[in-house]
Amino acid sequence: MTQLAGGWTGCPPLPATPLDGRSVRCVPLDSAHAGGLSKAFSGAVRNWDWLPYGPLDLSGWQGWIDWAKAQPDTIFFTVCPLGTGAPSGIASFLRITPAHGVAEIGHLNLAPCLQGSRAATEALTLMMGRVFEAGYRRCEWKCNAANLASRRAAQRLGFGFEGVFRQHQVVKGANRDTAWFSVLDGEWPALSDAFARWLDDRNFGPDGAQQTALSAMTRPLLAGRDPALAG
């Protein structure tokens, strides 16, 4: 058993306060966001394929927000790109365990208008930054093992693949094998630098297209490669 230098006393709870970036603002989830979220996700039925709830209409969003805000050890955010300020996505910290310095990023659901955007990526880097700036040792990402898009997103952000928990859950009446990924505190400084370089205005052309892909910056830093994404 390896003892932690200086003795481990745990971490403070993660604050439920806004996260502000150059292109996005993540604010604590509120019932006032139901209308905007319902509009942003209108018709986006495939967004709910990998989530244990939904699709949601306006009434469903209102009930879901009440449920989400009542979840223990979980902090939900509404993702709002600065270009519009409109509620356009959901993300959360969950399974927050200050005693061990561990927190997971999950419940990710980005409306079509946000998917693939600079704002979407920045929102996730801000969340990772909050975890490690609070002194946490480990940030986790988990997803249905069949959700290759989520597995690619994890690796793009520098999360190292750790394996698959088989028959981990039953979701919407179907088996879910769960793929696990993580970033550790010792890996964060290099990843943070990569995020800063990717988000720099000089990395984006006049049309907003990236000059260098984030995956090209994070790939050399990955602690583990996901075999499902090989080739």
Tab-separated table of C-alpha atoms in Angstrom:
chain	number	residue	atom	x	y	z
A	1	MET	CA	0.000	0.000	0.000
A	2	THR	CA	1.397	3.395	-1.035
A	3	GLN	CA	0.947	6.132	1.529
A	4	LEU	CA	0.136	9.569	0.143
A	5	ALA	CA	2.776	12.208	0.774
A	6	GLY	CA	1.842	14.573	3.573
A	7	GLY	CA	-1.144	12.492	4.644
A	8	TRP	CA	-4.479	12.495	2.856
A	9	THR	CA	-7.267	14.583	4.372
A	10	GLY	CA	-9.746	14.513	1.504
A	11	CYS	CA	-11.099	17.291	-0.699
A	12	PRO	CA	-13.744	19.958	-0.272
A	13	PRO	CA	-17.130	19.448	-1.907
A	14	LEU	CA	-17.251	20.655	-5.488
A	15	PRO	CA	-18.999	24.039	-5.653
A	16	ALA	CA	-22.305	24.343	-7.501
A	17	THR	CA	-21.322	27.662	-9.065
A	18	PRO	CA	-21.159	28.742	-12.731
A	19	LEU	CA	-18.264	27.802	-14.982
A	20	ASP	CA	-17.291	30.585	-17.367
A	21	GLY	CA	-15.261	30.200	-20.555
A	22	ARG	CA	-14.570	32.117	-23.738
A	23	SER	CA	-17.393	30.497	-25.680
A	24	VAL	CA	-19.661	28.916	-23.088
A	25	ARG	CA	-21.187	29.322	-19.652
A	26	CYS	CA	-22.316	26.368	-17.535
A	27	VAL	CA	-24.834	27.398	-14.905
A	28	PRO	CA	-26.511	25.345	-12.174
A	29	LEU	CA	-29.576	23.590	-13.554
A	30	ASP	CA	-32.790	25.455	-12.758
A	31	SER	CA	-36.478	24.926	-13.448
A	32	ALA	CA	-36.417	28.155	-15.465
A	33	HIS	CA	-34.328	26.311	-18.084
A	34	ALA	CA	-37.082	23.812	-18.947
A	35	GLY	CA	-38.548	25.831	-21.816
A	36	GLY	CA	-35.207	26.537	-23.442
A	37	LEU	CA	-34.064	22.930	-23.128
A	38	SER	CA	-37.340	21.632	-24.532
A	39	LYS	CA	-36.899	23.904	-27.553
A	40	ALA	CA	-33.235	22.986	-28.068
A	41	PHE	CA	-33.935	19.239	-27.975
A	42	SER	CA	-37.137	19.340	-30.004
A	43	GLY	CA	-37.029	16.528	-32.553
A	44	ALA	CA	-33.644	15.249	-31.346
A	45	VAL	CA	-34.941	11.775	-30.528
A	46	ARG	CA	-31.574	10.042	-31.033
A	47	ASN	CA	-30.070	12.155	-28.234
A	48	TRP	CA	-31.777	9.886	-25.717
A	49	ASP	CA	-30.620	6.533	-27.073
A	50	TRP	CA	-27.938	6.017	-24.409
A	51	LEU	CA	-29.609	7.735	-21.448
A	52	PRO	CA	-31.783	5.983	-18.843
A	53	TYR	CA	-34.585	8.563	-19.312
A	54	GLY	CA	-36.251	10.508	-22.102
A	55	PRO	CA	-37.172	11.658	-24.676
A	56	LEU	CA	-38.687	14.594	-22.807
A	57	ASP	CA	-41.295	17.156	-23.770
A	58	LEU	CA	-41.759	20.414	-21.847
A	59	SER	CA	-43.654	18.704	-19.035
A	60	GLY	CA	-41.065	15.930	-18.985
A	61	TRP	CA	-38.235	18.435	-18.723
A	62	GLN	CA	-39.924	20.116	-15.787
A	63	GLY	CA	-40.279	16.824	-13.939
A	64	TRP	CA	-36.778	15.679	-14.877
A	65	ILE	CA	-35.217	18.886	-13.571
A	66	ASP	CA	-36.975	18.354	-10.229
A	67	TRP	CA	-35.585	14.809	-10.172
A	68	ALA	CA	-32.080	15.885	-11.168
A	69	LYS	CA	-31.823	18.567	-8.517
A	70	ALA	CA	-32.772	16.017	-5.855
A	71	GLN	CA	-29.994	13.528	-6.722
A	72	PRO	CA	-27.378	13.073	-3.974
A	73	ASP	CA	-23.683	13.602	-4.704
A	74	THR	CA	-24.596	15.133	-8.063
A	75	ILE	CA	-24.394	18.672	-9.462
A	76	PHE	CA	-26.214	19.356	-12.723
A	77	PHE	CA	-25.375	22.194	-15.097
A	78	THR	CA	-27.139	23.729	-18.055
A	79	VAL	CA	-24.722	24.412	-20.901
A	80	CYS	CA	-25.261	27.778	-22.610
A	81	PRO	CA	-23.077	28.888	-25.553
A	82	LEU	CA	-22.244	32.563	-25.236
A	83	GLY	CA	-23.257	33.205	-28.835
A	84	THR	CA	-26.935	32.720	-27.988
A	85	GLY	CA	-27.062	32.346	-24.207
A	86	ALA	CA	-29.770	29.742	-24.744
A	87	PRO	CA	-29.927	26.505	-22.701
A	88	SER	CA	-28.477	23.972	-25.138
A	89	GLY	CA	-27.202	21.030	-23.115
A	90	ILE	CA	-26.889	19.204	-19.809
A	91	ALA	CA	-23.802	17.962	-17.972
A	92	SER	CA	-23.140	16.955	-14.395
A	93	PHE	CA	-20.683	15.984	-11.742
A	94	LEU	CA	-21.858	12.754	-10.145
A	95	ARG	CA	-20.623	10.198	-7.662
A	96	ILE	CA	-18.656	13.009	-6.054
A	97	THR	CA	-16.558	11.439	-3.296
A	98	PRO	CA	-14.470	14.077	-1.506
A	99	ALA	CA	-13.017	11.547	0.938
A	100	HIS	CA	-11.247	9.793	-1.929
A	101	GLY	CA	-10.858	12.752	-4.269
A	102	VAL	CA	-12.953	11.236	-7.059
A	103	ALA	CA	-15.675	12.741	-9.246
A	104	GLU	CA	-17.323	11.646	-12.494
A	105	ILE	CA	-18.546	13.733	-15.415
A	106	GLY	CA	-21.772	12.343	-16.808
A	107	HIS	CA	-25.431	12.771	-17.775
A	108	LEU	CA	-24.054	14.449	-20.896
A	109	ASN	CA	-26.743	15.496	-23.348
A	110	LEU	CA	-25.901	18.152	-25.915
A	111	ALA	CA	-28.534	19.516	-28.283
A	112	PRO	CA	-27.770	19.330	-32.033
A	113	CYS	CA	-26.944	23.056	-32.094
A	114	LEU	CA	-24.125	22.432	-29.588
A	115	GLN	CA	-22.732	19.130	-30.829
A	116	GLY	CA	-19.247	19.317	-32.326
A	117	SER	CA	-18.844	22.937	-31.293
A	118	ARG	CA	-15.984	24.753	-29.611
A	119	ALA	CA	-18.397	25.621	-26.791
A	120	ALA	CA	-19.222	21.968	-26.141
A	121	THR	CA	-15.564	21.028	-25.807
A	122	GLU	CA	-14.794	24.019	-23.642
A	123	ALA	CA	-17.658	23.152	-21.287
A	124	LEU	CA	-16.129	19.743	-20.616
A	125	THR	CA	-12.616	21.120	-20.146
A	126	LEU	CA	-13.996	23.621	-17.623
A	127	MET	CA	-15.605	20.787	-15.698
A	128	MET	CA	-12.396	18.775	-15.684
A	129	GLY	CA	-10.534	21.856	-14.506
A	130	ARG	CA	-12.890	22.351	-11.603
A	131	VAL	CA	-12.315	18.785	-10.415
A	132	PHE	CA	-8.539	19.093	-10.347
A	133	GLU	CA	-8.403	22.694	-9.157
A	134	ALA	CA	-10.368	21.525	-6.109
A	135	GLY	CA	-7.596	19.025	-5.342
A	136	TYR	CA	-9.317	15.864	-6.561
A	137	ARG	CA	-7.134	12.934	-7.587
A	138	ARG	CA	-9.305	11.315	-10.262
A	139	CYS	CA	-11.923	12.397	-12.808
A	140	GLU	CA	-14.008	9.620	-14.355
A	141	TRP	CA	-15.976	9.138	-17.563
A	142	LYS	CA	-18.276	6.148	-18.024
A	143	CYS	CA	-20.569	5.219	-20.879
A	144	ASN	CA	-22.433	2.353	-22.476
A	145	ALA	CA	-19.732	0.274	-24.119
A	146	ALA	CA	-21.770	0.243	-27.342
A	147	ASN	CA	-21.746	4.057	-27.466
A	148	LEU	CA	-18.677	4.518	-29.652
A	149	ALA	CA	-19.275	8.262	-30.009
A	150	SER	CA	-18.958	8.707	-26.241
A	151	ARG	CA	-15.861	6.501	-26.167
A	152	ARG	CA	-14.279	8.657	-28.875
A	153	ALA	CA	-15.196	11.809	-26.976
A	154	ALA	CA	-13.554	10.484	-23.823
A	155	GLN	CA	-10.305	9.711	-25.636
A	156	ARG	CA	-10.367	13.042	-27.479
A	157	LEU	CA	-10.457	14.750	-24.067
A	158	GLY	CA	-7.531	12.649	-22.844
A	159	PHE	CA	-9.406	10.154	-20.674
A	160	GLY	CA	-7.486	6.895	-20.512
A	161	PHE	CA	-9.388	3.670	-21.168
A	162	GLU	CA	-9.533	1.324	-18.159
A	163	GLY	CA	-11.744	-1.510	-19.305
A	164	VAL	CA	-15.341	-2.700	-19.596
A	165	PHE	CA	-17.625	-3.810	-16.778
A	166	ARG	CA	-19.766	-6.523	-18.389
A	167	GLN	CA	-23.486	-6.712	-17.556
A	168	HIS	CA	-23.001	-3.706	-15.323
A	169	GLN	CA	-26.541	-2.326	-15.545
A	170	VAL	CA	-29.982	-2.775	-17.055
A	171	VAL	CA	-31.069	0.431	-18.834
A	172	LYS	CA	-34.493	0.774	-20.461
A	173	GLY	CA	-34.867	-2.993	-20.290
A	174	ALA	CA	-31.587	-3.705	-22.084
A	175	ASN	CA	-28.186	-4.885	-20.902
A	176	ARG	CA	-25.508	-2.241	-20.488
A	177	ASP	CA	-21.827	-3.073	-20.480
A	178	THR	CA	-19.997	0.007	-19.174
A	179	ALA	CA	-16.701	1.356	-20.529
A	180	TRP	CA	-14.590	3.157	-17.915
A	181	PHE	CA	-12.155	6.027	-18.522
A	182	SER	CA	-10.222	8.340	-16.212
A	183	VAL	CA	-7.811	11.245	-15.941
A	184	LEU	CA	-5.566	11.444	-12.882
A	185	ASP	CA	-4.276	14.565	-11.187
A	186	GLY	CA	-0.726	13.904	-12.356
A	187	GLU	CA	-1.945	13.824	-15.962
A	188	TRP	CA	-3.946	17.022	-15.723
A	189	PRO	CA	-1.197	19.678	-16.190
A	190	ALA	CA	-0.231	18.379	-19.632
A	191	LEU	CA	-3.883	18.004	-20.652
A	192	SER	CA	-4.714	21.477	-19.369
A	193	ASP	CA	-1.923	22.868	-21.534
A	194	ALA	CA	-3.287	20.983	-24.557
A	195	PHE	CA	-6.765	22.392	-23.940
A	196	ALA	CA	-5.386	25.927	-23.664
A	197	ARG	CA	-3.551	25.534	-26.982
A	198	TRP	CA	-6.606	24.080	-28.700
A	199	LEU	CA	-8.956	26.777	-27.379
A	200	ASP	CA	-6.598	29.602	-28.350
A	201	ASP	CA	-8.165	31.876	-30.964
A	202	ARG	CA	-5.149	31.285	-33.196
A	203	ASN	CA	-6.219	27.643	-33.557
A	204	PHE	CA	-9.416	28.677	-35.324
A	205	GLY	CA	-9.752	30.149	-38.781
A	206	PRO	CA	-12.078	32.994	-39.822
A	207	ASP	CA	-14.819	30.441	-40.461
A	208	GLY	CA	-14.408	28.983	-36.964
A	209	ALA	CA	-12.824	25.747	-38.206
A	210	GLN	CA	-10.058	24.291	-36.049
A	211	GLN	CA	-6.541	24.316	-37.449
A	212	THR	CA	-5.265	21.454	-35.273
A	213	ALA	CA	-7.582	18.789	-33.878
A	214	LEU	CA	-7.754	18.372	-30.127
A	215	SER	CA	-7.234	14.633	-30.538
A	216	ALA	CA	-3.861	15.309	-32.157
A	217	MET	CA	-2.827	17.175	-29.016
A	218	THR	CA	-4.195	14.706	-26.469
A	219	ARG	CA	-3.381	11.400	-28.202
A	220	PRO	CA	0.289	11.411	-27.084
A	221	LEU	CA	-0.857	12.000	-23.496
A	222	LEU	CA	-3.351	9.144	-23.219
A	223	ALA	CA	-2.717	6.712	-20.371
A	224	GLY	CA	-4.580	3.937	-22.226
A	225	ARG	CA	-5.911	3.279	-25.719
A	226	ASP	CA	-9.437	1.999	-26.269
A	227	PRO	CA	-9.262	-1.177	-28.387
A	228	ALA	CA	-12.814	-0.602	-29.629
A	229	LEU	CA	-11.541	2.509	-31.447
A	230	ALA	CA	-8.447	0.958	-32.980
A	231	GLY	CA	-7.866	1.219	-36.688
